[in-house]
Amino acid sequence: MASSEEDGSVEEKENNNKKKSKSALAIAWLTFYNIAMTAGWLVLAIAMLRFYIQKGTHVGLYRSISRTLKFFQTVALVEIIHCAVGMVRTSVIVTGVQVCSRIFMVWFITNSIKQIQNEESVILFLVVWTVTEITRYSFYTFNLLKHLPYFIKWARYNMFIIMYPIGVAGELMTIYTALPYVRRSGMLSVRLPNKYNVSFDYYIFLIIVMLSYIPLFPQLYFHMLRQRRKVLHGEVIVEKDE
Ligand SMILES: CCCCCCCCCCCCC[C@@H](O)CC(=O)SCCNC(=O)CCNC(=O)[C@H](O)C(C)(C)COP(=O)(O)OP(=O)(O)OC[C@H]1O[C@@H](n2cnc3c(N)ncnc32)[C@H](O)[C@@H]1OP(=O)(O)O
């Protein structure tokens, strides 16, 4: 009896150790990930600033930073995995919408439609994304290291109030500007007749994407407002299953 109790406690200890080492591994990974992402977005910020100071114009800025932007924004897909495996306490859907809409903007809008790369709206969302991501990833890093300066916490849960709508405005204006080029070129569209008997109109798809901001964006915005109340004002929020 005593020995089986002992066995039980040894097993329990082992399980606890496993859990501990797993979470330590997760913390190590997240710390590395957040530091790398903070650095990546800082590199982007510096590159954009240098370009503008040297050239005195935003024309050509997107092209000069596009590789770095594509790399770091695409890597953010990992965040969906973080949520899916329970490494972070965030909804997969909320993160999925946030990350996929960014990936879509980068790869299927700005990267694919060269004519719009010098639009001011592109610079608008790029600047907003960059400021937001430097704040967000440094918030996660310092939080994991348990040395979170209040101004970073404050910035993380206040700046989005203004930044989110500005970023969304930049994205929507960019898609809107892209519409005539997409219509004229017929890019990424599949016309009938073809052997698979399917058709796809990228122009219509973009209009649907723009419309989908109406139901989706408020959900992300209200999610952040709830996070703000929880973190800054200590409110206990009962989340519905998302
Ligand atoms: C195929 C075509 C698709 C087209 C779809 C079109 C519709 C799109 C509509 C939406 C448009 C969005 C546009 C957007 O791109 C515009 C902008 O971004 S503008 C710039 C302003 N943006 C922001 O401020 C972004 C705000 N959003 C976010 O921060 C996140 O992305 C979000 C997932 C929305 C919220 O984050 P989260 O729920 O994680 O909140 P918290 O930060 O408070 O964290 C919660 C807990 O999780 C821990 N956590 C999360 N991630 C990490 C990490 N990487 N490392 C460590 N820890 C992490 C965090 O610490 C919290 O833990 P705890 O609760 O234990 O403290």
Short mmCIF file of C-alpha atoms and ligand atoms in Angstrom, two decimals:
data_model
loop_
_atom_site.label_atom_id
_atom_site.label_comp_id
_atom_site.label_asym_id
_atom_site.label_seq_id
_atom_site.Cartn_x
_atom_site.Cartn_y
_atom_site.Cartn_z
CA MET A 1 0.00 0.00 0.00
CA ALA A 2 2.68 2.37 1.11
CA SER A 3 4.75 1.51 -1.90
CA SER A 4 1.83 2.02 -4.31
CA GLU A 5 1.17 5.41 -2.67
CA GLU A 6 4.82 6.15 -3.11
CA ASP A 7 4.61 5.02 -6.75
CA GLY A 8 1.60 7.28 -7.20
CA SER A 9 3.41 10.28 -5.83
CA VAL A 10 6.50 9.52 -7.92
CA GLU A 11 4.28 9.29 -10.99
CA GLU A 12 2.55 12.53 -10.02
CA LYS A 13 5.91 14.22 -9.51
CA GLU A 14 7.07 12.97 -12.88
CA ASN A 15 3.92 14.28 -14.53
CA ASN A 16 4.33 17.62 -12.79
CA ASN A 17 7.96 17.76 -13.87
CA LYS A 18 6.93 16.97 -17.43
CA LYS A 19 4.34 19.77 -17.30
CA LYS A 20 6.91 22.14 -15.79
CA SER A 21 9.60 21.33 -18.35
CA LYS A 22 7.02 21.62 -21.16
CA SER A 23 5.94 25.04 -19.99
CA ALA A 24 9.56 26.07 -19.47
CA LEU A 25 10.21 25.04 -23.05
CA ALA A 26 7.16 27.00 -24.19
CA ILE A 27 8.35 30.05 -22.25
CA ALA A 28 11.82 29.74 -23.77
CA TRP A 29 10.38 29.45 -27.28
CA LEU A 30 7.95 32.35 -26.80
CA THR A 31 10.71 34.55 -25.38
CA PHE A 32 12.95 33.78 -28.34
CA TYR A 33 10.06 34.28 -30.79
CA ASN A 34 8.97 37.61 -29.30
CA ILE A 35 12.53 38.98 -29.14
CA ALA A 36 13.11 37.98 -32.79
CA MET A 37 9.83 39.58 -33.86
CA THR A 38 10.51 42.78 -31.91
CA ALA A 39 13.92 42.96 -33.58
CA GLY A 40 12.41 42.26 -37.01
CA TRP A 41 9.84 45.04 -36.75
CA LEU A 42 12.49 47.39 -35.31
CA VAL A 43 14.67 46.69 -38.36
CA LEU A 44 11.65 47.55 -40.54
CA ALA A 45 11.04 50.79 -38.62
CA ILE A 46 14.67 51.85 -38.97
CA ALA A 47 14.73 50.92 -42.68
CA MET A 48 11.60 52.98 -43.35
CA LEU A 49 12.92 55.95 -41.40
CA ARG A 50 16.31 55.81 -43.15
CA PHE A 51 14.69 55.55 -46.56
CA TYR A 52 12.48 58.57 -45.91
CA ILE A 53 15.31 60.68 -44.46
CA GLN A 54 17.67 59.84 -47.35
CA LYS A 55 15.19 60.09 -50.25
CA GLY A 56 12.71 62.61 -48.86
CA THR A 57 9.82 60.68 -50.41
CA HIS A 58 7.77 57.57 -49.75
CA VAL A 59 8.02 56.54 -53.41
CA GLY A 60 10.03 53.31 -53.57
CA LEU A 61 9.81 52.76 -49.80
CA TYR A 62 7.60 49.67 -50.04
CA ARG A 63 9.92 48.05 -52.57
CA SER A 64 12.94 48.70 -50.36
CA ILE A 65 11.44 46.94 -47.31
CA SER A 66 9.15 44.38 -48.97
CA ARG A 67 11.38 41.33 -48.39
CA THR A 68 11.78 41.97 -44.67
CA LEU A 69 8.09 42.77 -44.32
CA LYS A 70 7.02 39.60 -46.14
CA PHE A 71 9.34 37.52 -44.01
CA PHE A 72 8.27 38.79 -40.58
CA GLN A 73 4.58 39.06 -41.38
CA THR A 74 4.54 35.52 -42.80
CA VAL A 75 6.36 34.11 -39.78
CA ALA A 76 3.45 35.42 -37.69
CA LEU A 77 1.44 32.41 -38.94
CA VAL A 78 3.20 30.57 -36.10
CA GLU A 79 0.96 32.54 -33.73
CA ILE A 80 -2.05 30.57 -34.94
CA ILE A 81 -0.19 27.40 -33.94
CA HIS A 82 0.64 28.92 -30.53
CA CYS A 83 -3.09 29.34 -29.90
CA ALA A 84 -4.09 25.99 -31.40
CA VAL A 85 -1.72 24.02 -29.15
CA GLY A 86 -2.67 26.09 -26.09
CA MET A 87 0.74 27.71 -25.70
CA VAL A 88 -0.94 31.12 -25.34
CA ARG A 89 -4.39 31.91 -24.01
CA THR A 90 -5.78 33.54 -27.14
CA SER A 91 -8.57 32.47 -29.44
CA VAL A 92 -7.43 30.71 -32.63
CA ILE A 93 -10.19 32.49 -34.53
CA VAL A 94 -9.28 36.00 -33.35
CA THR A 95 -5.59 35.40 -34.06
CA GLY A 96 -6.38 33.62 -37.34
CA VAL A 97 -8.43 36.56 -38.67
CA GLN A 98 -5.79 39.07 -37.55
CA VAL A 99 -2.83 37.20 -39.04
CA CYS A 100 -4.55 36.00 -42.25
CA SER A 101 -5.87 39.46 -43.10
CA ARG A 102 -2.31 40.82 -42.78
CA ILE A 103 -0.83 38.00 -44.87
CA PHE A 104 -3.50 38.65 -47.47
CA MET A 105 -2.65 42.38 -47.55
CA VAL A 106 1.05 41.68 -47.93
CA TRP A 107 1.04 38.83 -50.48
CA PHE A 108 -2.17 39.18 -52.46
CA ILE A 109 -2.52 42.95 -52.52
CA THR A 110 0.68 44.95 -52.08
CA ASN A 111 3.10 42.34 -53.36
CA SER A 112 0.97 41.28 -56.34
CA ILE A 113 -0.22 44.67 -57.56
CA LYS A 114 2.91 46.69 -58.26
CA GLN A 115 0.94 49.79 -59.36
CA ILE A 116 -0.31 50.47 -55.84
CA GLN A 117 2.96 50.01 -53.97
CA ASN A 118 3.65 53.75 -53.84
CA GLU A 119 0.22 54.72 -52.56
CA GLU A 120 0.17 56.77 -49.34
CA SER A 121 -2.38 54.32 -47.89
CA VAL A 122 0.28 51.57 -48.05
CA ILE A 123 2.66 53.70 -46.00
CA LEU A 124 -0.19 54.46 -43.61
CA PHE A 125 -0.88 50.83 -42.71
CA LEU A 126 2.83 49.95 -42.76
CA VAL A 127 3.68 52.62 -40.20
CA VAL A 128 0.71 51.65 -38.02
CA TRP A 129 1.54 47.91 -38.20
CA THR A 130 5.19 48.60 -37.37
CA VAL A 131 4.48 50.76 -34.30
CA THR A 132 1.85 48.27 -33.11
CA GLU A 133 4.04 45.20 -33.54
CA ILE A 134 7.09 46.71 -31.84
CA THR A 135 4.86 47.52 -28.86
CA ARG A 136 3.01 44.17 -28.90
CA TYR A 137 6.06 41.91 -29.16
CA SER A 138 8.06 43.91 -26.63
CA PHE A 139 5.04 43.72 -24.29
CA TYR A 140 4.99 39.91 -24.57
CA THR A 141 8.79 39.71 -24.14
CA PHE A 142 8.97 41.86 -21.01
CA ASN A 143 5.86 40.14 -19.65
CA LEU A 144 7.50 36.72 -20.05
CA LEU A 145 10.68 38.02 -18.42
CA LYS A 146 8.51 39.38 -15.57
CA HIS A 147 9.94 42.89 -15.93
CA LEU A 148 7.19 44.76 -17.70
CA PRO A 149 7.62 48.55 -17.71
CA TYR A 150 4.24 50.23 -17.17
CA PHE A 151 4.55 52.45 -20.25
CA ILE A 152 4.78 49.38 -22.52
CA LYS A 153 1.71 47.86 -20.89
CA TRP A 154 -0.06 51.20 -21.19
CA ALA A 155 0.94 51.56 -24.85
CA ARG A 156 -0.12 47.97 -25.67
CA TYR A 157 -3.62 48.49 -24.28
CA ASN A 158 -4.25 52.11 -25.33
CA MET A 159 -2.57 52.71 -28.68
CA PHE A 160 -4.79 50.22 -30.50
CA ILE A 161 -7.82 52.46 -29.80
CA ILE A 162 -6.48 54.86 -32.45
CA MET A 163 -4.09 52.57 -34.36
CA TYR A 164 -6.62 49.84 -35.21
CA PRO A 165 -9.06 52.12 -37.08
CA ILE A 166 -6.18 53.96 -38.82
CA GLY A 167 -4.60 50.66 -39.89
CA VAL A 168 -7.92 49.33 -41.14
CA ALA A 169 -8.53 52.60 -43.05
CA GLY A 170 -5.10 52.24 -44.71
CA GLU A 171 -5.82 48.64 -45.66
CA LEU A 172 -9.28 49.37 -47.04
CA MET A 173 -8.06 52.39 -49.04
CA THR A 174 -5.28 50.25 -50.50
CA ILE A 175 -7.68 47.48 -51.58
CA TYR A 176 -10.04 50.11 -53.01
CA THR A 177 -7.18 51.65 -55.02
CA ALA A 178 -6.25 48.20 -56.31
CA LEU A 179 -9.74 47.46 -57.67
CA PRO A 180 -9.38 49.13 -61.11
CA TYR A 181 -6.04 47.39 -61.76
CA VAL A 182 -7.49 44.06 -60.79
CA ARG A 183 -10.51 44.57 -63.02
CA ARG A 184 -8.41 45.66 -66.01
CA SER A 185 -5.81 42.91 -65.73
CA GLY A 186 -8.13 40.09 -64.68
CA MET A 187 -5.35 38.93 -62.38
CA LEU A 188 -5.84 35.84 -60.20
CA SER A 189 -9.20 35.29 -61.89
CA VAL A 190 -10.38 32.15 -63.61
CA ARG A 191 -12.79 32.62 -66.50
CA LEU A 192 -15.19 30.17 -68.10
CA PRO A 193 -15.03 28.11 -70.19
CA ASN A 194 -12.27 25.92 -68.80
CA LYS A 195 -11.83 22.19 -68.38
CA TYR A 196 -12.70 22.29 -64.65
CA ASN A 197 -15.82 24.36 -65.30
CA VAL A 198 -15.05 26.75 -62.43
CA SER A 199 -14.83 30.52 -62.39
CA PHE A 200 -13.33 32.94 -59.91
CA ASP A 201 -13.41 36.71 -60.08
CA TYR A 202 -10.69 38.30 -57.94
CA TYR A 203 -12.32 41.71 -58.34
CA ILE A 204 -15.58 40.47 -56.75
CA PHE A 205 -13.54 38.59 -54.14
CA LEU A 206 -11.81 41.84 -53.12
CA ILE A 207 -15.16 43.54 -52.72
CA ILE A 208 -16.28 40.67 -50.49
CA VAL A 209 -13.06 40.99 -48.47
CA MET A 210 -13.70 44.72 -48.01
CA LEU A 211 -17.26 44.02 -46.87
CA SER A 212 -16.07 41.33 -44.47
CA TYR A 213 -14.26 44.03 -42.46
CA ILE A 214 -17.72 45.26 -41.37
CA PRO A 215 -18.57 42.20 -39.23
CA LEU A 216 -14.99 41.08 -38.45
CA PHE A 217 -13.16 44.24 -37.45
CA PRO A 218 -15.54 45.17 -34.57
CA GLN A 219 -14.99 41.69 -33.11
CA LEU A 220 -11.22 42.20 -33.00
CA TYR A 221 -11.65 45.73 -31.68
CA PHE A 222 -14.04 44.69 -28.90
CA HIS A 223 -11.77 41.77 -28.05
CA MET A 224 -8.95 44.26 -27.49
CA LEU A 225 -11.23 46.55 -25.46
CA ARG A 226 -12.09 43.57 -23.22
CA GLN A 227 -8.38 42.72 -22.88
CA ARG A 228 -7.75 46.37 -21.97
CA ARG A 229 -10.38 46.31 -19.22
CA LYS A 230 -8.98 43.04 -17.91
CA VAL A 231 -5.30 44.01 -17.90
CA LEU A 232 -5.42 47.73 -17.07
CA HIS A 233 -8.45 47.79 -14.80
CA GLY A 234 -8.38 44.23 -13.44
CA GLU A 235 -11.94 43.48 -14.53
CA VAL A 236 -12.89 39.82 -14.54
CA ILE A 237 -14.28 39.06 -17.96
CA VAL A 238 -16.22 35.90 -18.70
CA GLU A 239 -15.34 35.12 -22.32
CA LYS A 240 -17.88 33.33 -24.48
CA ASP A 241 -16.50 30.45 -26.56
CA GLU A 242 -15.07 32.10 -29.67
C1 LIG B 1 -8.34 35.47 -46.88
C2 LIG B 1 -8.67 36.88 -46.69
C3 LIG B 1 -9.03 37.22 -45.30
C4 LIG B 1 -9.52 38.61 -45.21
C5 LIG B 1 -10.21 38.91 -43.92
C6 LIG B 1 -10.63 40.29 -43.89
C7 LIG B 1 -11.27 40.73 -42.61
C8 LIG B 1 -10.32 41.37 -41.69
C9 LIG B 1 -10.90 42.19 -40.63
C10 LIG B 1 -9.88 42.53 -39.58
C11 LIG B 1 -8.92 43.52 -39.97
C12 LIG B 1 -7.69 43.62 -39.06
C13 LIG B 1 -6.78 44.54 -39.68
C14 LIG B 1 -5.46 44.70 -38.95
O1 LIG B 1 -4.45 44.17 -39.76
C15 LIG B 1 -5.21 46.12 -38.74
C16 LIG B 1 -4.14 46.38 -37.76
O2 LIG B 1 -3.52 45.55 -37.17
S1 LIG B 1 -3.88 47.98 -37.52
C17 LIG B 1 -2.73 48.09 -36.18
C18 LIG B 1 -3.39 47.99 -34.83
N1 LIG B 1 -3.47 46.64 -34.51
C19 LIG B 1 -3.49 46.16 -33.27
O3 LIG B 1 -3.45 46.86 -32.28
C20 LIG B 1 -3.48 44.69 -33.20
C21 LIG B 1 -4.25 44.23 -32.05
N2 LIG B 1 -4.38 42.82 -32.18
C22 LIG B 1 -3.67 41.98 -31.44
O4 LIG B 1 -2.96 42.35 -30.57
C23 LIG B 1 -3.76 40.50 -31.65
O5 LIG B 1 -3.51 40.25 -32.94
C24 LIG B 1 -5.05 39.87 -31.18
C25 LIG B 1 -5.00 38.40 -31.52
C26 LIG B 1 -6.23 40.51 -31.85
C27 LIG B 1 -5.22 40.05 -29.68
O6 LIG B 1 -4.23 39.57 -28.95
P1 LIG B 1 -4.45 38.64 -27.67
O7 LIG B 1 -5.81 38.08 -27.59
O8 LIG B 1 -3.32 37.66 -27.67
O9 LIG B 1 -4.41 39.62 -26.50
P2 LIG B 1 -3.29 39.85 -25.48
O10 LIG B 1 -2.15 40.50 -26.13
O11 LIG B 1 -3.93 40.62 -24.38
O12 LIG B 1 -2.82 38.40 -25.00
C28 LIG B 1 -3.66 37.41 -24.42
C29 LIG B 1 -2.82 36.36 -23.72
O13 LIG B 1 -1.99 35.62 -24.62
C30 LIG B 1 -0.63 35.85 -24.33
N3 LIG B 1 0.11 35.89 -25.57
C31 LIG B 1 -0.41 36.06 -26.78
N4 LIG B 1 0.54 36.04 -27.70
C32 LIG B 1 1.69 35.85 -27.06
C33 LIG B 1 3.03 35.74 -27.46
N5 LIG B 1 3.40 35.84 -28.73
N6 LIG B 1 3.96 35.54 -26.50
C34 LIG B 1 3.63 35.45 -25.21
N7 LIG B 1 2.37 35.53 -24.76
C35 LIG B 1 1.42 35.73 -25.68
C36 LIG B 1 -0.66 37.14 -23.61
O14 LIG B 1 0.44 37.37 -22.79
C37 LIG B 1 -1.91 36.97 -22.77
O15 LIG B 1 -1.69 36.04 -21.74
P3 LIG B 1 -2.36 36.18 -20.31
O16 LIG B 1 -3.85 36.34 -20.52
O17 LIG B 1 -1.98 34.94 -19.63
O18 LIG B 1 -1.76 37.40 -19.71
#
